[in-house]
PDB file of C-alpha atoms in Angstrom:
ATOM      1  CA  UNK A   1       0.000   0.000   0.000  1.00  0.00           C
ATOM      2  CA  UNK A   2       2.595   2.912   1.124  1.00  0.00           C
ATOM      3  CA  UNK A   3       5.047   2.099  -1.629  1.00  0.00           C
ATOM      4  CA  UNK A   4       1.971   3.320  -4.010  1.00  0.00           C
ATOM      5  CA  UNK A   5       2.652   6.897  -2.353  1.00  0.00           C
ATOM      6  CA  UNK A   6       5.955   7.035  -3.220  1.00  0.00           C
ATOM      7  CA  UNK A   7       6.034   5.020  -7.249  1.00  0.00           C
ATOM      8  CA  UNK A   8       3.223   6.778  -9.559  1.00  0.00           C
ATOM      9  CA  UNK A   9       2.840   3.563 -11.650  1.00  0.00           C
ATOM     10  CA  UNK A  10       1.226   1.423  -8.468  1.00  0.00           C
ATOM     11  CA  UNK A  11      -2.119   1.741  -7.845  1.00  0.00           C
ATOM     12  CA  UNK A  12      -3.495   2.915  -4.510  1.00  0.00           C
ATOM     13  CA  UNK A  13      -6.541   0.684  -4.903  1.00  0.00           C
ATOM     14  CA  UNK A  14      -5.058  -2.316  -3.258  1.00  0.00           C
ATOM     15  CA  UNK A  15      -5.188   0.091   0.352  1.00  0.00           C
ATOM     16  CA  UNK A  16      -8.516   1.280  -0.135  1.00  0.00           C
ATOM     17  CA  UNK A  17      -9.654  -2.272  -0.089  1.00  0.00           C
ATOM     18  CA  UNK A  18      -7.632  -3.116   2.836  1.00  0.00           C
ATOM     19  CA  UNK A  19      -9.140  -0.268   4.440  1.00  0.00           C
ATOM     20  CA  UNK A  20     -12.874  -1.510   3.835  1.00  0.00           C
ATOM     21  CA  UNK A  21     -11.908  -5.014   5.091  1.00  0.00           C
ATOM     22  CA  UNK A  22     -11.097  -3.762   7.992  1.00  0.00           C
ATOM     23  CA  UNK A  23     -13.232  -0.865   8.681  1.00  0.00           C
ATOM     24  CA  UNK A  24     -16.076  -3.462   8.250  1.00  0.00           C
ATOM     25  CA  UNK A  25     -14.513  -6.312  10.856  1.00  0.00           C
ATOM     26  CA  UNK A  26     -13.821  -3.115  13.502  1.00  0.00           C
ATOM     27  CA  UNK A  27     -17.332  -2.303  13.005  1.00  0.00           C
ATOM     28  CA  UNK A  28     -17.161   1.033  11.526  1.00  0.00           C
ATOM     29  CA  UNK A  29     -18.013   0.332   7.529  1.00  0.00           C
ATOM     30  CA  UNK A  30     -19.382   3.702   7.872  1.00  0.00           C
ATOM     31  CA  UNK A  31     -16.044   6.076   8.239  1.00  0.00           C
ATOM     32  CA  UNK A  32     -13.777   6.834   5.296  1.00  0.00           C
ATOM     33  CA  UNK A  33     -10.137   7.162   5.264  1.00  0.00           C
ATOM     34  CA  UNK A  34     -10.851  11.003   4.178  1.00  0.00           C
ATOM     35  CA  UNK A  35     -13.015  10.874   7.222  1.00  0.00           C
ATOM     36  CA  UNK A  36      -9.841  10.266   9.197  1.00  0.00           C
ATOM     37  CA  UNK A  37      -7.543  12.398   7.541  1.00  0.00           C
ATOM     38  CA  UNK A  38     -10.195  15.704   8.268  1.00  0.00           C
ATOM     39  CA  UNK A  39     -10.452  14.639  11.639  1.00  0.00           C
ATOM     40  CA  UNK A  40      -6.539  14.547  12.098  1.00  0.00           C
ATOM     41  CA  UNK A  41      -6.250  18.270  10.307  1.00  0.00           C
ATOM     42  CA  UNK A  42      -9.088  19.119  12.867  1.00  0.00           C
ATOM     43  CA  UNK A  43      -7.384  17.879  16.195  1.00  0.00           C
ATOM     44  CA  UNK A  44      -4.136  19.653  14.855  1.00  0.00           C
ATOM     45  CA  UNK A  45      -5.479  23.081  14.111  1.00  0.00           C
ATOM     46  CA  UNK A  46      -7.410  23.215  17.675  1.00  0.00           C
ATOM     47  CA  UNK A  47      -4.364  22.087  19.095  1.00  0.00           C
ATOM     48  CA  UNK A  48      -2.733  25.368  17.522  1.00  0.00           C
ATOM     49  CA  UNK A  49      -0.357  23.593  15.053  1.00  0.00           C
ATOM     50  CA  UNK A  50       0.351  26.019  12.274  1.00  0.00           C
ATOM     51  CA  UNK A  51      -0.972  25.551   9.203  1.00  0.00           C
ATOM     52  CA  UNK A  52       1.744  25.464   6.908  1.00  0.00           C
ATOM     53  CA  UNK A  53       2.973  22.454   9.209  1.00  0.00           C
ATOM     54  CA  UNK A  54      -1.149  21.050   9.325  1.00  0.00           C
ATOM     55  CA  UNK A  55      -0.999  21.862   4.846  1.00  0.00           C
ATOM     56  CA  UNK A  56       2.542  19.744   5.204  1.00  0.00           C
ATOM     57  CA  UNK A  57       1.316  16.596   7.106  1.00  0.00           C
ATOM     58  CA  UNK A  58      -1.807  16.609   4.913  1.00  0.00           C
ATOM     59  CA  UNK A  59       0.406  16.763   1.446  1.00  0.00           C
ATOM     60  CA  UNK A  60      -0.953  19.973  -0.232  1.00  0.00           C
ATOM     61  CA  UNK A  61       0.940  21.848  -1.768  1.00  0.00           C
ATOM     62  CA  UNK A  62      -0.700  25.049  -0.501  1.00  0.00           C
ATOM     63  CA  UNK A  63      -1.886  26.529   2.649  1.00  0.00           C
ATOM     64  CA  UNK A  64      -4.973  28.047   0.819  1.00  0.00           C
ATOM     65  CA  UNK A  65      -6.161  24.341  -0.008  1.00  0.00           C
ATOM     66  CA  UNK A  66      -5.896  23.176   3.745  1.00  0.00           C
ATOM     67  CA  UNK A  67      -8.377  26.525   4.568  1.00  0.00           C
ATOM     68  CA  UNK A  68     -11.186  24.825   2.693  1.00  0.00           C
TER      69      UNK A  68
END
């Protein structure tokens, strides 16, 4: 799965099924990995991380994309 994040020609599909699998034995089918990844942006700014650092950990390339 990670080595997809790293080498363009590898899908990232292989992770998103892992990801159902086991969102659906842990009971929680219902929450998306995007689901997790706002929450984690959300925790960090109220716990005053700046945002370039918060844009950095999510991967954009811009601060005005983590704002939205």
């Amino acid at each position: 799965m990670f080595s997809s994040l790293t080498d363009s020609s590898q899908s990232h599909s292989g992770g998103l099924s892992l990801w159902r699998k086991v969102s659906q034995q842990a009971g929680i089918a219902v929450v998306r990995l995007h689901d997790l990844w706002y929450a984690c942006a959300s925790h960090a700014v109220i716990r005053s991380v700046p945002l370039p650092v918060v844009s950095r950990l999510l991967g954009h390339a811009q601060s005005r994309i983590t704002l939205r």
